[in-house]
XYZ file of C-alpha atoms in Angstrom:
625
model
C 85.161 113.267 80.868
C 85.470 115.962 77.919
C 86.488 119.251 79.080
C 83.219 120.114 78.178
C 82.090 117.712 81.211
C 84.097 119.295 83.159
C 83.444 122.769 82.986
C 79.452 121.559 83.442
C 80.342 119.369 86.104
C 82.240 122.529 88.019
C 79.390 124.747 87.772
C 76.819 122.726 89.263
C 79.280 121.333 92.647
C 80.731 125.095 93.274
C 78.326 126.154 95.284
C 78.983 123.192 97.294
C 82.383 122.461 97.271
C 83.634 126.130 97.559
C 85.155 128.322 100.155
C 85.997 131.102 101.681
C 89.774 132.592 102.025
C 90.677 133.581 105.459
C 93.123 135.128 107.389
C 95.710 133.128 107.132
C 95.347 130.998 104.150
C 93.477 131.112 100.833
C 91.471 128.119 100.268
C 91.358 125.834 97.578
C 89.890 126.476 94.462
C 86.508 124.698 93.207
C 87.864 123.130 90.228
C 91.143 122.112 92.111
C 89.169 119.732 93.820
C 87.060 118.676 91.774
C 90.646 117.789 89.432
C 92.639 115.791 92.536
C 89.111 114.090 93.521
C 88.824 113.296 89.568
C 91.556 112.016 89.829
C 91.271 109.795 92.825
C 88.545 108.239 91.804
C 90.253 107.429 88.083
C 94.076 105.915 89.411
C 92.778 104.787 93.150
C 95.918 106.663 94.016
C 96.512 106.853 97.854
C 96.657 109.935 99.456
C 100.617 110.026 99.990
C 101.018 109.929 96.429
C 98.081 111.882 95.230
C 100.131 114.813 97.881
C 102.729 114.059 95.795
C 101.291 115.369 92.329
C 99.038 117.973 94.066
C 100.488 119.549 96.814
C 97.868 119.333 98.875
C 98.350 117.559 102.460
C 96.830 114.049 102.947
C 94.651 114.881 106.003
C 93.102 117.586 103.651
C 92.323 115.019 100.742
C 90.692 112.627 103.126
C 88.802 115.734 103.913
C 87.807 117.589 100.645
C 87.819 114.420 98.454
C 85.137 112.235 100.368
C 83.214 116.057 100.227
C 83.939 116.326 97.237
C 82.547 112.726 96.152
C 79.186 114.027 98.145
C 78.977 117.332 96.460
C 78.951 115.103 92.771
C 76.689 112.316 94.145
C 73.944 115.522 94.761
C 74.406 117.674 91.648
C 73.941 115.053 89.662
C 71.537 112.732 90.831
C 69.032 113.823 88.553
C 70.938 111.242 86.316
C 69.866 108.324 87.844
C 66.032 108.539 88.308
C 64.192 105.510 89.825
C 60.906 104.647 87.616
C 57.486 106.091 89.252
C 54.917 105.271 86.532
C 53.749 102.630 84.595
C 55.154 104.592 81.666
C 58.550 104.855 82.475
C 58.632 101.069 83.141
C 57.778 100.330 79.887
C 60.110 102.314 77.979
C 62.538 100.251 80.182
C 60.530 96.921 79.676
C 61.191 98.159 75.827
C 64.567 99.071 75.583
C 65.441 95.873 76.926
C 63.249 94.142 74.494
C 65.046 95.513 71.080
C 68.166 95.416 72.384
C 68.343 91.724 74.326
C 65.771 90.587 72.943
C 64.019 90.047 76.351
C 60.441 91.515 76.940
C 58.548 92.318 80.228
C 61.854 93.408 82.129
C 62.169 96.204 83.860
C 66.482 95.706 84.714
C 68.826 93.762 85.486
C 69.980 93.083 89.654
C 73.201 91.655 90.833
C 75.765 93.452 93.749
C 79.137 93.952 93.485
C 81.887 93.941 95.946
C 83.674 97.108 97.018
C 87.271 96.316 97.948
C 88.242 98.113 101.371
C 90.372 98.380 103.979
C 89.608 96.265 107.347
C 87.488 98.990 109.792
C 89.153 99.100 112.954
C 87.873 96.780 115.471
C 86.015 94.916 112.913
C 86.700 91.178 112.576
C 85.714 89.173 109.737
C 82.319 90.975 109.376
C 83.399 92.441 106.435
C 85.294 89.388 105.299
C 83.722 88.123 101.865
C 83.661 84.780 100.854
C 86.273 85.942 97.402
C 89.026 86.638 100.646
C 89.187 90.001 100.918
C 87.336 92.670 103.154
C 84.441 94.524 100.698
C 81.231 96.577 101.198
C 78.688 95.645 98.556
C 77.029 97.492 96.111
C 74.076 96.387 94.862
C 72.404 98.046 91.684
C 69.411 97.584 89.263
C 70.343 98.336 85.773
C 68.970 99.157 82.153
C 69.412 98.621 79.082
C 71.474 101.070 77.982
C 74.318 100.453 80.836
C 72.982 102.891 83.630
C 72.459 102.892 86.891
C 67.931 102.864 87.776
C 68.938 102.530 91.793
C 72.101 102.156 93.751
C 72.101 100.866 97.333
C 75.537 100.686 98.946
C 76.784 99.812 102.426
C 76.082 96.195 103.302
C 79.155 93.838 104.595
C 80.820 91.711 102.669
C 79.706 88.679 104.300
C 75.924 88.752 103.821
C 74.900 87.367 99.957
C 73.133 89.367 97.029
C 70.461 87.575 98.212
C 70.359 89.146 101.456
C 71.608 91.740 100.557
C 68.407 92.759 98.741
C 65.694 92.203 102.071
C 67.808 94.821 103.282
C 67.172 97.661 100.509
C 64.470 99.960 99.850
C 63.882 98.902 96.556
C 63.460 95.305 97.976
C 61.159 96.038 100.415
C 59.045 98.056 98.256
C 59.566 94.980 95.641
C 57.712 92.248 98.397
C 54.953 94.945 99.275
C 54.245 95.399 95.139
C 55.125 99.306 95.498
C 57.116 99.814 92.682
C 54.210 101.037 90.271
C 54.689 98.468 87.911
C 52.663 97.441 84.671
C 49.566 95.133 84.980
C 50.241 91.999 83.315
C 46.955 93.014 80.974
C 49.442 95.676 80.007
C 53.004 93.447 79.152
C 53.772 91.700 76.297
C 51.641 87.989 75.858
C 50.467 88.732 79.386
C 53.098 87.840 81.622
C 54.512 89.248 84.208
C 56.388 92.280 84.297
C 59.780 90.963 86.034
C 63.157 91.785 86.749
C 66.403 89.290 85.885
C 69.392 88.626 88.408
C 71.894 85.158 88.234
C 71.007 82.311 91.333
C 71.996 84.583 94.244
C 68.617 85.869 94.652
C 64.926 84.519 95.281
C 63.160 83.924 93.547
C 59.692 86.107 93.218
C 57.063 87.232 91.341
C 58.788 89.812 90.066
C 62.251 88.754 90.036
C 63.368 85.846 87.848
C 66.443 83.602 88.105
C 67.700 80.454 85.749
C 67.189 77.622 86.150
C 69.003 74.842 88.291
C 71.797 73.731 85.801
C 70.548 69.924 87.419
C 67.758 70.074 85.292
C 67.417 71.608 82.316
C 65.955 70.800 79.183
C 66.202 71.986 75.633
C 63.697 74.661 76.740
C 64.909 76.172 79.921
C 68.359 75.952 78.408
C 67.320 78.720 76.254
C 65.645 80.550 79.140
C 68.891 80.611 80.433
C 70.686 81.774 77.604
C 67.930 84.132 76.771
C 68.279 85.653 81.013
C 71.627 85.481 80.584
C 72.280 87.702 77.750
C 69.908 90.448 79.662
C 71.941 89.768 82.870
C 74.879 91.442 80.769
C 74.013 94.669 81.085
C 75.009 94.350 85.085
C 78.592 92.520 84.775
C 79.657 94.820 81.806
C 78.536 98.128 83.918
C 80.189 96.893 86.757
C 82.781 96.282 84.353
C 82.640 100.036 82.557
C 82.717 101.749 85.805
C 85.876 99.890 87.407
C 87.504 100.188 84.120
C 87.405 103.865 84.211
C 87.071 104.449 88.295
C 90.148 102.246 88.776
C 89.427 103.021 91.960
C 87.626 99.872 92.600
C 90.858 97.837 91.539
C 92.851 98.935 95.147
C 90.822 98.435 99.045
C 90.109 101.822 99.567
C 91.234 103.168 103.012
C 88.456 104.974 103.997
C 85.939 106.040 106.481
C 82.627 103.805 106.180
C 80.774 106.830 105.240
C 83.684 108.475 103.345
C 83.661 105.025 100.841
C 79.839 105.463 100.549
C 80.063 108.831 99.420
C 83.275 108.138 96.590
C 80.751 104.441 95.673
C 77.874 106.750 94.511
C 79.653 109.583 93.213
C 81.387 106.565 91.059
C 77.650 105.291 90.205
C 76.326 108.746 88.967
C 79.258 109.512 87.188
C 79.102 107.046 85.298
C 75.862 107.829 83.598
C 76.341 111.621 83.559
C 79.403 110.619 81.071
C 77.301 107.700 79.426
C 74.951 110.928 78.388
C 77.497 113.678 77.643
C 80.362 111.353 76.261
C 79.169 108.602 76.443
C 82.065 107.697 72.390
C 85.172 108.211 74.268
C 83.697 106.944 77.911
C 82.785 103.584 76.442
C 83.597 103.463 72.727
C 82.221 100.194 70.280
C 83.623 97.345 71.493
C 84.191 99.047 74.667
C 81.093 95.774 76.393
C 79.017 92.756 75.159
C 77.410 93.009 72.378
C 76.066 89.479 71.459
C 73.586 87.828 69.069
C 71.462 85.223 68.997
C 73.896 83.969 66.377
C 77.070 85.013 68.230
C 78.461 82.170 70.523
C 82.159 82.208 71.785
C 83.052 78.660 71.487
C 84.768 77.926 74.780
C 88.340 76.173 74.152
C 89.002 72.426 73.503
C 90.391 69.672 76.288
C 93.755 69.834 74.497
C 93.670 73.755 73.815
C 93.147 74.391 77.385
C 96.016 70.790 78.239
C 98.222 72.783 75.982
C 98.179 75.925 77.882
C 98.646 73.717 81.059
C 101.485 72.738 79.704
C 103.045 76.041 78.527
C 102.327 77.724 81.547
C 104.384 74.697 83.426
C 107.193 75.020 80.995
C 107.412 79.230 81.401
C 107.590 78.083 85.007
C 110.990 78.353 86.212
C 112.897 80.128 88.922
C 116.658 81.212 86.828
C 119.021 83.126 89.153
C 121.627 85.317 87.245
C 124.142 87.635 88.671
C 123.038 91.308 88.751
C 125.263 93.425 86.583
C 128.189 94.791 87.643
C 128.700 98.420 89.142
C 128.745 101.100 85.939
C 130.949 104.024 86.379
C 128.493 106.756 87.556
C 128.600 110.168 84.902
C 130.107 113.300 86.313
C 127.832 115.738 87.325
C 127.887 118.564 84.425
C 126.598 121.357 86.658
C 123.947 122.313 84.372
C 120.734 120.896 82.147
C 121.843 118.864 79.316
C 121.427 120.900 75.658
C 120.601 119.063 73.065
C 122.041 119.419 69.275
C 119.298 117.538 67.129
C 115.372 118.013 67.270
C 113.411 116.280 69.976
C 109.953 115.208 70.444
C 107.390 116.946 71.941
C 106.932 114.549 74.296
C 110.371 114.626 75.060
C 110.229 118.015 75.168
C 107.566 118.026 78.159
C 109.346 115.581 80.204
C 111.993 117.727 80.774
C 110.140 120.772 81.164
C 106.758 119.260 83.383
C 107.779 115.739 83.962
C 107.962 114.469 87.469
C 111.481 113.985 87.220
C 112.441 117.526 86.126
C 110.225 119.789 88.574
C 109.387 117.084 91.823
C 112.052 115.232 91.861
C 114.643 117.886 92.651
C 112.223 119.396 95.565
C 111.943 115.710 97.367
C 116.167 116.090 98.081
C 115.766 118.793 99.853
C 113.458 116.377 102.305
C 114.592 112.771 103.121
C 111.107 111.774 104.528
C 109.572 112.660 101.873
C 112.126 110.758 99.456
C 111.933 108.034 101.036
C 107.932 107.778 100.671
C 108.499 108.357 96.742
C 111.119 105.689 95.757
C 110.810 103.259 98.781
C 114.502 103.614 99.782
C 117.483 106.429 100.703
C 119.520 108.505 98.655
C 122.302 106.558 99.014
C 120.341 103.351 97.964
C 118.573 104.722 94.561
C 122.723 105.952 93.338
C 123.585 102.589 94.552
C 120.704 100.711 92.745
C 121.649 103.296 89.864
C 125.111 101.897 89.784
C 124.419 98.926 89.537
C 121.969 99.112 86.865
C 123.415 102.108 84.634
C 124.872 99.866 82.162
C 121.774 97.772 81.687
C 119.273 100.436 80.939
C 121.172 103.484 79.024
C 120.547 104.286 75.659
C 122.404 106.396 72.978
C 121.024 109.601 71.729
C 119.055 109.660 68.193
C 118.423 112.026 64.974
C 115.087 111.957 65.957
C 114.511 111.951 70.027
C 116.785 112.360 72.923
C 117.126 109.058 74.640
C 115.682 109.200 78.655
C 118.118 109.986 80.973
C 118.870 106.494 83.426
C 118.015 107.950 86.840
C 114.225 108.738 85.147
C 114.245 105.300 83.863
C 114.940 103.960 87.434
C 112.566 106.761 89.229
C 109.338 106.055 86.709
C 109.689 102.447 87.673
C 110.128 102.697 91.083
C 107.469 104.543 90.904
C 105.702 101.919 89.128
C 106.596 98.848 91.296
C 105.289 101.551 94.630
C 101.963 102.608 93.730
C 100.703 99.845 91.055
C 99.391 102.829 88.764
C 98.254 102.532 85.705
C 100.897 103.746 82.375
C 98.384 105.885 81.711
C 98.597 108.130 85.008
C 102.758 107.417 85.007
C 102.186 109.314 81.376
C 100.776 112.311 82.960
C 103.313 112.295 85.813
C 106.770 112.269 83.648
C 105.242 113.086 80.249
C 106.741 109.864 78.742
C 104.850 108.060 76.574
C 102.632 105.280 77.602
C 104.843 103.328 74.791
C 107.715 103.799 75.804
C 107.307 103.279 79.533
C 105.674 99.887 78.505
C 108.690 98.810 76.925
C 111.440 100.133 79.401
C 109.824 98.928 83.223
C 112.202 96.373 84.994
C 115.049 95.558 82.360
C 117.507 95.515 85.298
C 116.347 92.439 87.330
C 118.405 89.189 88.580
C 115.526 86.394 88.869
C 113.504 85.228 86.706
C 109.669 83.336 88.238
C 106.612 82.046 87.656
C 103.608 79.451 87.118
C 100.027 79.897 86.424
C 97.459 80.783 88.085
C 96.238 77.123 88.730
C 98.429 74.954 90.090
C 98.600 75.374 94.166
C 101.485 76.145 96.601
C 102.703 72.069 96.271
C 102.979 71.569 92.442
C 104.339 75.098 91.711
C 107.185 74.312 94.486
C 107.985 70.891 92.717
C 108.043 72.238 88.964
C 110.334 75.058 90.548
C 113.948 74.415 89.297
C 114.636 74.637 93.638
C 112.246 72.239 94.098
C 113.931 70.176 92.335
C 116.853 70.564 94.026
C 115.349 70.459 97.415
C 113.433 66.887 97.196
C 116.177 65.402 95.461
C 118.106 66.001 98.614
C 120.833 68.158 96.088
C 120.355 70.797 97.982
C 123.814 73.314 99.045
C 122.625 73.016 102.926
C 125.525 71.965 105.472
C 125.843 68.857 106.448
C 123.313 67.243 109.511
C 124.312 68.329 113.096
C 122.422 67.891 116.250
C 119.486 70.375 117.668
C 121.411 73.130 120.388
C 122.570 72.256 123.641
C 121.746 68.583 122.902
C 124.175 64.789 122.084
C 121.635 63.296 119.692
C 121.708 61.919 116.466
C 122.383 64.661 113.903
C 119.478 66.085 112.183
C 119.427 67.579 108.751
C 119.180 71.979 108.249
C 115.487 72.192 107.062
C 113.084 74.521 105.539
C 109.133 75.298 106.621
C 106.348 75.406 105.217
C 102.469 74.640 105.590
C 100.388 71.761 104.791
C 100.443 72.283 101.100
C 103.606 70.591 100.357
C 105.012 67.516 100.655
C 106.812 66.813 102.744
C 110.665 65.750 102.504
C 114.191 64.931 104.359
C 114.558 68.954 104.228
C 111.001 70.558 104.346
C 108.942 70.084 107.698
C 104.708 71.162 107.376
C 102.851 70.907 110.621
C 100.893 68.075 112.019
C 98.133 67.027 110.808
C 94.756 69.002 112.744
C 93.500 65.068 114.083
C 94.781 63.679 117.124
C 97.023 66.182 118.375
C 98.996 65.806 121.702
C 100.589 68.060 123.930
C 103.782 67.128 122.016
C 102.698 67.829 118.396
C 100.448 70.870 119.816
C 103.781 72.548 120.597
C 105.246 71.998 117.369
C 102.712 73.259 115.031
C 102.933 76.279 117.085
C 106.876 76.862 117.102
C 106.828 75.880 113.527
C 104.189 78.604 112.880
C 106.517 81.201 114.431
C 109.151 80.274 112.229
C 106.666 80.552 109.077
C 105.627 83.821 109.830
C 108.332 85.737 108.212
C 107.680 84.564 104.412
C 104.282 86.037 105.786
C 105.123 88.922 107.045
C 108.096 89.042 103.898
C 104.458 89.194 101.586
C 102.787 91.674 103.499
C 105.972 93.977 103.771
C 106.084 93.738 100.027
C 102.583 94.371 99.432
C 102.738 96.823 101.609
C 105.622 98.949 99.820
C 104.913 97.409 96.559
C 101.290 98.574 96.007
C 101.633 97.086 92.050
C 101.308 93.703 93.883
C 97.521 94.467 95.340
C 96.288 95.545 92.149
C 95.652 94.030 88.783
C 99.108 94.348 86.671
C 97.780 94.971 83.185
C 100.789 94.336 81.354
C 101.804 91.115 79.319
C 102.709 88.201 81.026
C 106.531 88.324 80.315
C 106.201 91.445 81.501
C 104.518 91.007 85.067
C 107.104 88.574 85.243
C 109.886 91.073 85.426
C 107.688 92.957 87.682
C 107.566 90.961 90.247
C 110.833 90.093 90.125
C 112.379 93.495 90.619
C 110.154 93.896 93.808
C 111.415 90.681 95.109
C 115.478 91.617 94.538
C 113.789 95.581 95.614
C 112.857 94.077 98.967
C 116.081 92.270 99.949
C 118.033 94.712 98.451
C 116.435 97.781 100.832
C 116.717 95.898 103.538
C 120.422 94.840 103.950
C 121.076 97.932 102.336
C 122.627 99.188 105.318
C 125.354 96.192 105.256
C 126.767 97.148 101.432
C 128.603 98.952 100.829
C 129.398 100.318 97.882
C 132.813 98.451 97.172
C 131.528 95.669 98.320
C 131.534 91.916 95.330
C 127.939 91.388 94.510
C 128.037 87.758 96.130
C 126.387 84.612 93.058
C 122.973 84.063 94.544
C 122.900 80.288 94.729
C 126.556 78.516 94.798
C 126.378 74.912 93.879
C 124.616 72.380 94.686
C 125.789 69.082 97.295
C 124.260 66.190 97.369
C 122.635 64.468 100.628
C 121.907 60.851 101.049
C 117.964 60.658 100.197
C 115.871 59.646 103.346
C 112.665 57.433 103.325
C 109.052 58.488 104.236
C 109.312 56.419 107.738
C 113.180 58.792 108.100
C 111.092 62.128 107.269
C 108.480 61.282 109.634
C 110.199 59.875 112.686
C 112.881 63.369 112.110
C 109.727 65.627 112.398
C 109.460 63.581 115.925
C 112.763 64.734 116.966
C 112.214 68.234 116.623
C 109.040 68.076 118.598
C 110.339 66.236 121.104
C 112.999 69.030 121.199
C 111.004 71.729 121.563
C 109.266 70.119 124.835
C 112.155 69.483 126.447
C 114.201 71.461 128.752
C 116.980 73.003 126.296
C 114.660 73.440 123.372
C 111.009 75.015 124.785
C 110.589 78.654 125.533
C 109.075 79.995 127.640
C 106.364 81.353 126.466
C 104.864 78.353 124.492
C 102.685 76.465 127.388
C 100.583 80.063 127.354
C 99.922 80.077 123.010
C 98.837 76.177 122.587
């Protein structure tokens, strides 16, 4: 928001959030409370990250942010007034007819899933059909992208139609208590209606599209006109989520606090749409589709070409990391440039996080680890590995960014998933510089288009082709431990999505399982936990993977590769010495004889028999199946 809007908002909420100083300590000023709350809403950063930038403890942040959000909602509630007269409804309908060519419309209705962390002891109560935990924001929106009415808090398992029935608006709609204009005063003497999608029930004052299986030309035009009117609610959710990026990541707070956060974002949206409309939602920021303007879908040949490009892009390229570089001697003081520098560089050296905060973190090992996700020794070792690759020469126009600062801002980006604009505010480095410098020290290249399933992705990878061709560097087959049975090959384990081969095992089908097969499936699932846990640890430590990465495709590949190799680097760091040579990640391959499908199935049966034998069983497996 603009400075004037910030001051206006601060003036309205100061009486609600101002606290008195005590003998023990001074209270946090109201402007600082508001600033840190707005920063939380705008970035979705964790409380730990806000603690580093605001110097306010996580415990206090968890209290003052919901309090401030609650104060924002109550002080700006006048910006979200629900119509109570026929004239107010007619004004909304006039805007819909003028802007979206849909008469007698009182608003567009829809629900949005707000991501949350799973509440304790909630089971699947908040788990939605999209595959994550959420609560639902049900909103009614006018033609100018402003909220008229909102209801938040219903668990994510409920459909939009079910949520509507439990809202005050839904009750008043069913009971005809909304004071809508009568048919005699509407265009064409038609009902005054609200527009929704297929999830809502059809009502005399709530309409939805015709089913796709019975469309005539007249119904197709109606569906198009209704979808245009519904654009406002879809755009409104998009604008709010883009400006308040707390909606891009799971909100890890109490449910009542999440309700306050969502309501605060809704009233702030209306507040900024009226006071800072050009800056908050500039022209071109949302859809404005006229009757003559239609977007042509890509042809089938274009889609196939794009998919082929995605398949060609997918590869697993293993590259030796760069050799350790010699670290420069500490000059003992700040570097003084002998040439002009840009103001952004000067701000970086005087007020950036690297030059201000990082020095303090060096004095606290625990906070250093929380900030960088690694110890100081690991950071220095990693810096030695990548310094030769990321160092840049000073020019006559500007002084280059230090390698330590380049590495730090990259680790911070991976650990938090913050936007480049947010990192710019912390490190005082230009956004274009951040976009070009991230993750240039990586060792592997991975990627595939998202439509492909796990099996297809693996088959088209270099590793998958080598595995399925029995051309991988596994040890020679040998008997299972403590047995004199036939020699069995070394294997990798996967789930049902993969194709079984001589070196890849997957579970038995769930149909027709006997006890031997059930125990085999259990033992295989225990072995597969490692990859599931690795993904969980990866996302937990590098939160960039928990949100949408808004970068170029090739840069996203580099980001993912960085997270993977950093995960391995930190786990293995304890056993790594500075002078230890760096091994080649993939040695030469050695071919083994190909096996038939019958032989592969028989090999799995031998593993299954081993797991129920006296030498292969574990004591707790009978209780777990």
